[in-house]
Amino acid sequence: MTAVSLAAVMLGDFALYPAASHVGLIVGRNEAGKLLVCHCSYGMNNVLVTEFSASGFTVVGRQAPVPR
């Protein structure tokens, strides 16, 4: 996975907690332009969409396409 700057984020990029201890998927931006991440929350017993920076995510990464 390659690190991506927050300015270059694309839908489908991965959002990661420090040490990649939790992973989410970038799904868009809210009305204020902040990144939204879809991820599972054990504590909420559900799948959530939350703001990137307000959820503990610190890094965005992108998987290189897999050659066929």
Coordinates of C-alpha atoms in Angstrom, one line a residue:
M1 CA 0.0 0.0 0.0
T2 CA 1.2 3.5 -0.8
A3 CA 0.6 6.5 1.5
V4 CA -1.6 9.2 -0.1
S5 CA -1.8 12.8 1.0
L6 CA -5.2 14.1 2.2
A7 CA -5.3 16.4 -0.8
A8 CA -5.0 13.5 -3.2
V9 CA -7.5 11.1 -1.6
M10 CA -9.9 9.2 -3.9
L11 CA -13.0 7.2 -3.2
G12 CA -12.0 3.6 -2.2
D13 CA -8.7 4.6 -0.6
F14 CA -8.0 3.0 2.8
A15 CA -8.1 5.0 6.0
L16 CA -5.9 3.6 8.8
Y17 CA -5.4 4.1 12.5
P18 CA -1.9 4.3 13.8
A19 CA 0.0 1.0 13.2
A20 CA -2.9 -0.1 10.9
S21 CA -4.8 -1.4 14.0
H22 CA -8.1 -0.4 12.3
V23 CA -9.0 0.0 8.7
G24 CA -11.8 1.9 6.9
L25 CA -12.8 2.8 3.4
I26 CA -13.0 6.4 2.1
V27 CA -16.6 6.8 0.9
G28 CA -16.9 10.6 0.2
R29 CA -17.0 14.0 1.8
N30 CA -19.6 15.7 4.0
E31 CA -21.2 19.1 3.3
A32 CA -18.2 20.8 5.0
G33 CA -15.8 18.9 2.7
K34 CA -14.4 16.6 5.4
L35 CA -13.5 13.0 4.5
L36 CA -16.0 10.3 5.4
V37 CA -14.9 6.8 6.3
C38 CA -17.0 3.6 6.4
H39 CA -15.8 1.2 9.0
C40 CA -17.0 -1.4 11.6
S41 CA -17.3 -0.4 15.2
Y42 CA -17.2 -3.2 17.7
G43 CA -18.3 -0.8 20.5
M44 CA -21.4 0.4 18.4
N45 CA -22.0 -3.1 17.1
N46 CA -22.6 -1.7 13.6
V47 CA -21.1 -0.4 10.4
L48 CA -20.6 3.4 10.6
V49 CA -19.8 6.3 8.4
T50 CA -17.8 8.9 10.3
E51 CA -15.5 11.8 9.7
F52 CA -11.9 10.8 9.1
S53 CA -10.2 13.1 11.6
A54 CA -12.9 12.8 14.3
S55 CA -12.7 9.0 14.3
G56 CA -9.0 8.4 15.1
F57 CA -7.9 7.7 11.5
T58 CA -4.5 9.3 10.8
V59 CA -3.2 7.9 7.4
V60 CA -4.7 7.2 4.0
G61 CA -3.3 4.5 1.7
R62 CA -3.9 3.2 -1.8
Q63 CA -3.4 -0.3 -3.0
A64 CA -1.7 -0.5 -6.3
P65 CA -3.7 -2.2 -9.1
V66 CA -3.0 -5.9 -9.3
P67 CA -1.7 -6.9 -12.8
R68 CA -3.7 -9.5 -14.6

